[in-house]
Amino acid sequence: MTVGLRVGLRIGLVWVLYVVAAALVPGVYGTPVAGAVSLGAVLALVPLGVGVHGVVAYGRRVDRAAAADAEHRRWS
């Protein structure tokens, strides 16, 4: 539950920052970066990347904890 909350807060914070920036400078988001892909489309993917990073980082931490616990049980 706490992991979902943390990841959700990260995504929400990044999303709010982009929404505020889009409200202040809306013309910039239509700037083409790669052909028909606009800067706004690229920036819309950033919260998704933040969420995926949070899930992967949590998974790695759980794997390390499980490995350490297994090693501890082996020597007990």
Backbone as ProteinMPNN parsed JSONL, in Angstrom:
{"seq_chain_A": "MTVGLRVGLRIGLVWVLYVVAAALVPGVYGTPVAGAVSLGAVLALVPLGVGVHGVVAYGRRVDRAAAADAEHRRWS", "coords_chain_A": {"N_chain_A": [[0.829, -1.188, 0.0], [1.919, 1.264, 0.826], [3.858, 1.571, -1.098], [2.432, 1.916, -3.482], [1.197, 4.315, -2.833], [3.406, 6.036, -2.572], [4.503, 5.92, -5.193], [2.311, 6.867, -6.608], [2.14, 9.461, -5.543], [4.542, 10.541, -6.488], [4.106, 10.464, -9.278], [1.869, 12.115, -9.396], [2.916, 14.555, -8.448], [4.849, 15.194, -10.416], [3.13, 15.361, -12.615], [1.484, 17.54, -11.86], [3.406, 19.583, -11.851], [3.974, 19.726, -14.605], [1.463, 20.442, -15.583], [1.103, 22.95, -14.424], [3.235, 24.294, -15.639], [2.374, 24.119, -18.306], [0.112, 25.671, -18.154], [1.192, 28.16, -17.67], [2.959, 28.647, -19.815], [1.69, 28.007, -22.514], [2.171, 27.926, -25.291], [4.619, 26.746, -25.827], [4.367, 24.005, -25.599], [3.345, 23.035, -27.961], [5.426, 22.968, -29.695], [7.192, 21.4, -32.255], [9.252, 18.521, -31.919], [10.31, 16.13, -32.921], [9.634, 15.563, -35.946], [6.255, 15.074, -36.334], [5.812, 14.851, -33.66], [5.165, 16.493, -30.694], [6.528, 18.715, -28.192], [4.898, 18.688, -25.965], [3.73, 16.13, -26.123], [5.95, 14.517, -25.665], [6.63, 15.335, -23.076], [4.415, 14.442, -21.725], [4.879, 11.796, -21.352], [6.725, 11.668, -19.328], [5.705, 11.532, -16.564], [4.832, 8.857, -16.63], [7.261, 7.529, -16.964], [8.437, 8.199, -14.507], [6.775, 6.811, -12.749], [7.234, 4.126, -13.563], [9.948, 3.957, -12.961], [9.816, 4.196, -10.161], [8.457, 1.823, -9.456], [10.263, -0.129, -10.392], [12.547, 0.475, -8.845], [11.544, -0.08, -6.298], [11.044, -2.827, -6.58], [13.65, -3.814, -6.903], [14.679, -3.217, -4.381], [13.114, -4.862, -2.757], [13.909, -7.352, -3.728], [16.623, -7.358, -2.929], [16.288, -7.324, -0.14], [14.964, -9.761, 0.252], [16.933, -11.541, -0.605], [18.931, -11.062, 1.279], [17.597, -11.899, 3.562], [17.251, -14.607, 3.004], [19.892, -15.428, 2.98], [20.553, -14.934, 5.621], [18.868, -16.778, 6.942], [20.001, -19.106, 6.03], [22.36, -19.366, 7.437], [21.512, -19.601, 10.019]], "CA_chain_A": [[0.0, 0.0, 0.0], [2.766, 2.455, 0.884], [4.567, 1.702, -2.368], [1.49, 2.521, -4.41], [1.009, 5.708, -2.439], [4.621, 6.776, -2.93], [4.589, 6.031, -6.65], [1.234, 7.759, -7.005], [2.518, 10.838, -5.194], [5.581, 10.974, -7.435], [3.469, 10.727, -10.57], [1.018, 13.282, -9.22], [3.745, 15.76, -8.339], [5.4, 15.497, -11.736], [2.018, 15.771, -13.464], [1.092, 18.896, -11.464], [4.434, 20.504, -12.332], [3.789, 19.909, -16.042], [0.21, 21.168, -15.813], [1.367, 24.355, -14.084], [4.075, 24.842, -16.713], [1.545, 24.252, -19.507], [-0.803, 26.797, -17.944], [1.956, 29.412, -17.717], [3.56, 28.82, -21.14], [1.03, 26.992, -23.342], [2.674, 27.886, -26.655], [5.831, 25.922, -25.927], [4.02, 22.59, -25.654], [3.036, 22.645, -29.327], [6.657, 23.012, -30.477], [7.578, 20.067, -32.731], [10.611, 18.105, -31.556], [10.73, 15.098, -33.863], [8.572, 15.426, -36.946], [4.929, 15.481, -35.853], [5.761, 14.696, -32.2], [5.364, 17.787, -30.051], [7.158, 18.722, -26.867], [3.867, 18.283, -25.005], [3.591, 14.671, -26.163], [7.139, 13.953, -25.005], [6.531, 15.619, -21.642], [3.325, 13.65, -21.148], [5.418, 10.479, -21.015], [7.615, 11.758, -18.17], [5.113, 10.923, -15.365], [4.843, 7.411, -16.795], [8.636, 7.117, -16.664], [8.65, 8.325, -13.064], [6.08, 5.687, -12.124], [7.964, 2.882, -13.862], [11.175, 3.995, -12.175], [9.464, 3.914, -8.767], [8.132, 0.406, -9.314], [11.503, -0.894, -10.573], [13.394, 0.702, -7.672], [10.957, -0.831, -5.19], [11.28, -4.248, -6.849], [15.056, -4.123, -6.6], [14.865, -3.175, -2.935], [12.485, -6.075, -2.224], [14.783, -8.475, -4.08], [17.795, -7.323, -2.041], [15.86, -7.707, 1.209], [14.671, -11.196, 0.226], [18.214, -12.256, -0.703], [19.606, -10.937, 2.574], [16.864, -12.737, 4.507], [17.568, -16.002, 2.685], [21.277, -15.667, 3.437], [20.52, -14.985, 7.088], [18.257, -18.048, 7.336], [20.898, -20.21, 5.688], [23.385, -19.489, 8.467], [20.896, -19.719, 11.356]], "C_chain_A": [[0.876, 1.254, 0.0], [3.517, 2.669, -0.417], [3.669, 2.37, -3.397], [1.266, 3.992, -4.103], [2.214, 6.553, -2.839], [4.745, 6.983, -4.429], [3.509, 6.98, -7.161], [1.537, 9.211, -6.695], [3.589, 11.373, -6.132], [4.966, 11.34, -8.775], [2.616, 11.981, -10.483], [1.801, 14.573, -9.167], [4.315, 16.162, -9.692], [4.302, 15.998, -12.666], [1.592, 17.203, -13.146], [2.12, 19.914, -11.953], [4.268, 20.763, -13.831], [2.514, 20.674, -16.354], [0.402, 22.653, -15.509], [2.21, 25.01, -15.178], [3.257, 25.051, -17.991], [0.577, 25.421, -19.374], [-0.068, 28.126, -18.085], [2.521, 29.691, -19.114], [2.949, 27.811, -22.113], [1.586, 26.877, -24.758], [3.846, 26.955, -26.847], [5.48, 24.45, -26.133], [3.657, 22.112, -27.051], [4.26, 22.616, -30.234], [7.034, 21.609, -30.952], [9.031, 19.747, -32.369], [11.145, 17.079, -32.55], [9.593, 14.874, -34.852], [7.25, 15.958, -36.411], [4.798, 15.378, -34.341], [6.082, 16.035, -31.552], [6.048, 17.625, -28.691], [6.157, 18.284, -25.804], [3.673, 16.784, -24.968], [4.766, 13.988, -25.471], [7.031, 14.14, -23.495], [5.397, 14.85, -20.973], [3.806, 12.269, -20.735], [6.297, 10.497, -19.765], [6.968, 11.202, -16.899], [5.06, 9.401, -15.436], [6.235, 6.858, -16.472], [8.941, 7.187, -15.179], [7.991, 7.16, -12.332], [6.796, 4.369, -12.34], [9.26, 2.83, -13.06], [10.895, 3.671, -10.709], [9.176, 2.446, -8.543], [9.391, -0.453, -9.434], [12.416, -0.735, -9.359], [12.857, -0.068, -6.468], [11.204, -2.328, -5.372], [12.711, -4.653, -6.54], [15.307, -4.152, -5.102], [14.274, -4.422, -2.283], [13.348, -7.286, -2.521], [16.019, -8.519, -3.19], [17.434, -7.766, -0.633], [15.589, -9.205, 1.282], [15.968, -12.004, 0.171], [18.96, -12.203, 0.62], [18.93, -11.812, 3.612], [17.164, -14.21, 4.266], [18.97, -16.352, 3.146], [21.321, -15.771, 4.953], [19.936, -16.306, 7.575], [19.185, -19.219, 7.061], [21.932, -20.43, 6.797], [22.805, -19.622, 9.874], [20.829, -21.147, 11.805]], "O_chain_A": [[0.606, 2.2, -0.741], [3.787, 3.807, -0.804], [4.096, 3.284, -4.102], [1.159, 4.814, -5.012], [2.063, 7.65, -3.376], [5.053, 8.083, -4.889], [3.764, 7.8, -8.043], [1.228, 10.096, -7.492], [3.543, 12.538, -6.526], [5.265, 12.392, -9.34], [2.634, 12.815, -11.388], [1.406, 15.572, -9.766], [4.269, 17.333, -10.069], [4.51, 16.948, -13.42], [1.361, 17.996, -14.059], [1.75, 20.991, -12.42], [4.409, 21.901, -14.279], [2.485, 21.471, -17.291], [-0.079, 23.51, -16.25], [1.937, 26.136, -15.593], [3.435, 26.055, -18.681], [0.257, 26.085, -20.36], [-0.638, 29.106, -18.564], [2.557, 30.842, -19.548], [3.619, 26.854, -22.5], [1.477, 25.813, -25.368], [4.04, 26.426, -27.942], [6.233, 23.724, -26.782], [3.658, 20.908, -27.308], [4.15, 22.277, -31.413], [7.183, 20.709, -30.125], [9.918, 20.591, -32.496], [12.299, 17.156, -32.969], [8.693, 14.074, -34.599], [7.132, 17.136, -36.075], [3.774, 15.777, -33.787], [7.123, 16.637, -31.817], [6.121, 16.529, -28.136], [6.52, 17.591, -24.854], [3.472, 16.214, -23.895], [4.587, 12.991, -24.771], [7.306, 13.218, -22.727], [5.431, 14.636, -19.761], [3.207, 11.637, -19.865], [6.583, 9.441, -19.201], [7.631, 10.444, -16.191], [5.224, 8.727, -14.419], [6.364, 5.843, -15.789], [9.635, 6.319, -14.648], [8.571, 6.59, -11.408], [6.948, 3.581, -11.407], [9.627, 1.777, -12.539], [11.664, 2.941, -10.082], [9.606, 1.879, -7.539], [9.571, -1.398, -8.666], [12.997, -1.715, -8.893], [13.631, -0.643, -5.702], [11.538, -3.02, -4.41], [12.951, -5.721, -5.975], [16.05, -4.998, -4.604], [14.866, -4.978, -1.358], [13.508, -8.158, -1.667], [16.422, -9.592, -2.742], [18.19, -8.503, -0.001], [15.946, -9.851, 2.268], [16.084, -13.038, 0.83], [19.559, -13.195, 1.036], [19.602, -12.407, 4.455], [17.314, -14.978, 5.217], [19.207, -17.451, 3.646], [22.044, -16.601, 5.503], [20.454, -16.896, 8.523], [19.159, -20.216, 7.782], [22.328, -21.566, 7.059], [23.566, -19.746, 10.833], [20.343, -21.427, 12.9]]}, "name": "protein", "num_of_chains": 1, "seq": "MTVGLRVGLRIGLVWVLYVVAAALVPGVYGTPVAGAVSLGAVLALVPLGVGVHGVVAYGRRVDRAAAADAEHRRWS"}
